[in-house]
Amino acid sequence: MSLMTPEERTDRIRGDHWIAFDRATIVLNRLTSLMEMPQQSRMPGLMVYGSSGIGKTMIAKRIASKYPTQYNAELGATKTPILLVQAPPAPDERRFYQHILATIGAPMWGRHTVSELEVRALSHLRDMDLRMLMIDEVHNLLAGSYREQRRFLNMLRFLANDLCASLVVFGVNEALEAVRGDDQLARRLDEHYLPLWEDDVEFSRLIQTLIAAMALEQRSGLTVASLRTILKVTGGVTSRVFIMIKSLAIDAIETGEERITDEAVQAWQPVWTKHAWNIPRQPAAAFG
């Protein structure tokens, strides 16, 4: 029996907390290996790509939380092993440097050249002993021209080289070809594809893991038919799977059922658009 009230339990389920599952653990282990690698002039990196909502940002935030910013009182210095920033809406170097400076708490007011912003950003990042620069939503660079995309990718490569830091980028499938367009950068970034979930043992383990994390008081023994319904309703998108299981768990607590039943799965109505789960399947791809 849980010591928390039903309200406290539902609040916890609604909250943003990490739920480990195999696919995410594989990526986290790769990122941890990069963090533990001795620094060198050309650090290897990683590109994690897949459909929107597949879990890329969740993984990025998780690895960043494992290496938090620390303040050394004796040295009077703040060390930040990992910096996670979102790519600007378009491949704009000025906005990117401004975003970095704002993220680390060192904004530059007024009008400055790109070179001035670059020098300031690099100075702060060196002082922070940065080991990994992570760029989320890197597919935003597709909003620019081919020339703008190349300039932005050159900038990312320059930053990684100058800081001797690993570059890790996260984006949707379409961004892959844009990144591959820069041969030098592509050779530095291993590729890790996160496919949509399918009707297999891996998906079954995911559902079991999620339900266990809901800490319901009764066992939820879902049938294969229910698992297939969850897959159909969510389109195999990780974020939607999480939404559905959390919603079903909250309903189970509020009704006193304390388990997710096959009937509840069949009756559940998605919160997104009626036909939103009809997402075309991506072709099978091996992990890079």
XYZ file of C-alpha atoms in Angstrom:
288
model
C 0.000 0.000 0.000
C 1.388 3.385 -0.991
C 2.066 5.930 1.762
C 1.115 8.747 -0.619
C -2.417 9.981 -1.098
C -4.138 9.348 -4.450
C -3.675 13.051 -5.275
C 0.055 12.868 -4.533
C 0.395 9.760 -6.668
C -1.396 11.299 -9.652
C 0.680 14.483 -9.305
C 3.825 12.369 -9.380
C 2.670 10.544 -12.522
C 1.882 13.854 -14.237
C 5.305 15.190 -13.317
C 8.315 15.157 -15.592
C 10.527 12.376 -14.257
C 12.869 9.896 -15.883
C 11.621 6.405 -16.688
C 14.446 4.185 -17.908
C 13.893 1.856 -20.855
C 16.318 -0.211 -22.932
C 16.412 1.926 -26.069
C 17.209 5.099 -24.150
C 19.801 3.329 -21.996
C 21.745 2.313 -25.118
C 22.042 5.950 -26.217
C 22.880 7.113 -22.689
C 25.689 4.570 -22.506
C 27.126 5.873 -25.786
C 26.988 9.442 -24.508
C 28.586 8.429 -21.206
C 31.436 6.784 -23.140
C 32.040 10.071 -24.973
C 32.109 11.956 -21.672
C 34.643 9.552 -20.192
C 36.926 9.621 -23.234
C 40.243 11.474 -22.779
C 40.169 14.875 -24.459
C 41.893 15.126 -27.824
C 42.077 17.653 -30.632
C 39.397 15.910 -32.703
C 36.818 14.495 -30.334
C 34.293 12.056 -31.793
C 30.610 12.926 -31.595
C 27.150 11.534 -32.200
C 23.985 12.319 -34.101
C 20.764 10.893 -32.660
C 17.866 11.092 -35.073
C 14.328 9.820 -35.485
C 10.722 10.925 -35.776
C 9.390 13.787 -33.678
C 8.385 12.616 -30.201
C 10.553 9.489 -30.305
C 12.475 10.516 -27.156
C 15.520 12.473 -28.352
C 15.041 15.521 -26.117
C 14.229 13.325 -23.126
C 17.554 11.518 -23.565
C 19.453 14.791 -24.020
C 18.048 16.211 -20.788
C 18.796 13.002 -18.928
C 22.499 12.880 -19.821
C 22.807 16.596 -19.046
C 21.324 15.998 -15.582
C 23.949 13.320 -14.880
C 26.729 15.901 -15.284
C 25.384 18.998 -13.519
C 27.090 22.350 -13.200
C 29.321 22.533 -10.125
C 30.811 25.526 -8.346
C 34.338 25.242 -6.939
C 34.464 27.649 -4.005
C 38.255 27.378 -3.639
C 38.872 28.334 -7.252
C 35.866 30.602 -7.503
C 34.963 28.896 -10.784
C 31.891 27.192 -12.191
C 32.428 23.982 -14.155
C 29.829 22.783 -16.671
C 30.709 19.428 -18.281
C 27.707 19.421 -20.657
C 25.906 22.310 -22.311
C 22.531 21.573 -23.900
C 21.141 24.254 -26.184
C 18.421 24.303 -28.791
C 19.268 25.225 -32.341
C 17.776 28.566 -33.439
C 14.679 28.489 -35.700
C 16.998 28.994 -38.702
C 20.779 28.563 -39.173
C 21.715 31.961 -37.750
C 25.174 32.162 -36.162
C 24.438 35.396 -34.303
C 21.293 34.032 -32.674
C 23.083 30.794 -31.805
C 25.931 32.533 -29.984
C 23.446 34.809 -28.216
C 21.493 31.748 -27.129
C 24.638 30.090 -25.759
C 25.549 33.217 -23.791
C 22.028 33.538 -22.399
C 21.957 29.859 -21.435
C 25.172 30.122 -19.406
C 24.061 33.399 -17.820
C 26.403 35.710 -19.722
C 24.217 37.627 -22.205
C 25.675 40.446 -24.293
C 23.430 43.445 -24.619
C 23.469 45.838 -27.532
C 24.710 45.282 -31.045
C 27.757 43.054 -31.512
C 29.362 41.401 -34.509
C 29.289 37.638 -34.890
C 33.044 37.602 -34.239
C 32.599 39.446 -30.928
C 29.873 37.047 -29.840
C 32.031 34.095 -30.848
C 35.032 35.296 -28.833
C 32.896 35.920 -25.764
C 31.127 32.563 -25.995
C 34.355 30.613 -26.496
C 36.002 32.377 -23.576
C 33.190 31.393 -21.215
C 32.946 27.841 -22.513
C 36.695 27.285 -22.046
C 36.462 28.550 -18.464
C 33.644 26.072 -17.869
C 35.788 23.081 -18.912
C 33.099 22.009 -21.348
C 33.344 18.347 -22.407
C 30.216 18.003 -24.542
C 28.174 20.464 -26.574
C 24.690 19.119 -27.316
C 22.463 20.760 -29.922
C 18.780 19.810 -29.853
C 16.380 20.391 -32.761
C 19.301 20.538 -35.213
C 16.812 20.011 -38.050
C 15.958 23.716 -37.653
C 18.920 24.396 -39.921
C 16.794 23.106 -42.818
C 14.883 26.403 -42.655
C 17.896 28.119 -44.222
C 19.469 28.043 -47.643
C 22.096 25.473 -48.584
C 24.821 28.087 -48.018
C 23.431 29.036 -44.609
C 23.268 25.390 -43.603
C 26.924 24.868 -44.563
C 28.002 27.951 -42.590
C 26.111 26.757 -39.516
C 27.590 23.263 -39.698
C 31.063 24.757 -40.168
C 30.480 26.805 -37.031
C 29.511 23.716 -35.029
C 32.601 21.875 -36.222
C 34.760 24.891 -35.351
C 33.336 25.068 -31.830
C 33.954 21.377 -31.195
C 37.514 21.647 -32.504
C 38.350 24.787 -30.561
C 36.947 23.473 -27.288
C 38.182 19.877 -27.763
C 34.636 18.863 -26.870
C 32.352 16.157 -28.230
C 29.577 17.468 -30.443
C 26.217 15.707 -30.104
C 23.215 16.708 -32.206
C 19.597 15.594 -32.050
C 17.167 15.941 -34.920
C 14.431 14.433 -37.041
C 15.135 12.108 -39.952
C 15.271 14.909 -42.527
C 18.231 16.555 -40.792
C 20.417 13.522 -41.446
C 21.135 14.376 -45.057
C 21.879 18.003 -44.176
C 24.493 16.945 -41.626
C 25.942 14.403 -44.037
C 26.372 17.267 -46.504
C 29.382 18.426 -44.465
C 31.840 15.584 -45.069
C 34.247 16.589 -42.312
C 31.502 16.853 -39.704
C 29.792 13.656 -40.857
C 33.026 11.698 -40.382
C 33.162 12.889 -36.782
C 29.570 12.054 -35.880
C 28.467 8.472 -35.449
C 24.789 7.997 -36.269
C 22.208 6.464 -33.964
C 18.704 5.974 -35.359
C 15.677 5.774 -33.059
C 12.895 4.061 -35.035
C 9.185 4.097 -34.286
C 8.132 1.286 -31.966
C 6.875 -1.909 -33.568
C 4.920 -4.984 -32.522
C 7.752 -6.904 -30.910
C 9.295 -7.942 -27.605
C 11.051 -4.583 -27.208
C 7.714 -2.743 -27.258
C 6.246 -5.195 -24.753
C 9.174 -4.507 -22.393
C 8.634 -0.768 -22.776
C 4.971 -1.056 -21.734
C 5.880 -3.274 -18.792
C 8.530 -0.776 -17.672
C 6.145 2.168 -17.914
C 3.330 0.443 -16.036
C 5.747 -0.655 -13.286
C 6.868 2.972 -12.898
C 3.249 4.023 -12.265
C 3.369 2.076 -8.959
C -0.219 0.826 -9.145
C -1.339 -1.454 -6.344
C -2.580 -4.250 -8.594
C -0.856 -6.088 -11.438
C -1.842 -5.003 -14.947
C -1.722 -8.143 -17.082
C -2.446 -6.731 -20.514
C -3.099 -9.044 -23.444
C -1.255 -8.987 -26.753
C -4.368 -7.406 -28.282
C -4.111 -4.495 -25.838
C -0.439 -3.989 -26.629
C -1.300 -3.816 -30.311
C -4.061 -1.310 -29.571
C -1.584 0.899 -27.698
C 0.809 0.673 -30.643
C -1.932 1.570 -33.136
C -3.295 4.491 -31.127
C 0.147 6.009 -30.504
C 1.671 5.248 -33.901
C 4.741 3.902 -32.115
C 5.734 7.408 -30.965
C 7.405 7.336 -27.542
C 5.893 10.574 -26.209
C 2.382 9.374 -27.074
C 2.995 5.991 -25.472
C 4.000 7.799 -22.270
C 0.913 10.042 -22.429
C -1.411 7.079 -22.905
C 0.035 4.921 -20.123
C 0.153 7.851 -17.690
C -3.466 8.735 -18.464
C -4.597 5.139 -17.992
C -2.677 4.900 -14.700
C -4.249 8.109 -13.369
C -7.712 6.810 -14.307
C -6.918 3.539 -12.497
C -5.986 5.435 -9.327
C -8.961 7.794 -9.450
C -11.469 4.961 -9.994
C -9.868 2.729 -7.369
C -9.204 0.001 -9.962
C -5.439 0.263 -9.266
C -4.547 -1.536 -12.472
C -4.692 -0.880 -16.199
C -7.214 -3.245 -17.752
C -7.744 -4.427 -21.309
C -11.149 -2.750 -21.256
C -9.599 0.583 -20.263
C -7.080 0.343 -23.107
C -9.816 -0.319 -25.660
C -11.985 2.539 -24.356
C -9.225 5.155 -24.063
C -9.559 8.191 -26.329
C -6.382 9.968 -27.498
C -5.921 13.628 -26.611
C -4.365 14.403 -29.984
C -6.159 14.783 -33.324
C -8.420 11.919 -34.371
C -6.195 10.741 -37.203
C -2.863 11.901 -35.751
C -1.567 8.401 -35.167
C -1.608 7.499 -38.868
C 2.109 8.260 -39.134
C 3.932 6.651 -42.054
C 6.447 4.040 -41.003
C 10.115 4.880 -41.470
C 12.241 2.325 -43.322
C 14.176 -0.046 -41.095
C 17.673 1.136 -40.283
C 20.523 -0.224 -38.224
C 22.005 1.725 -35.375
C 25.130 3.603 -36.401
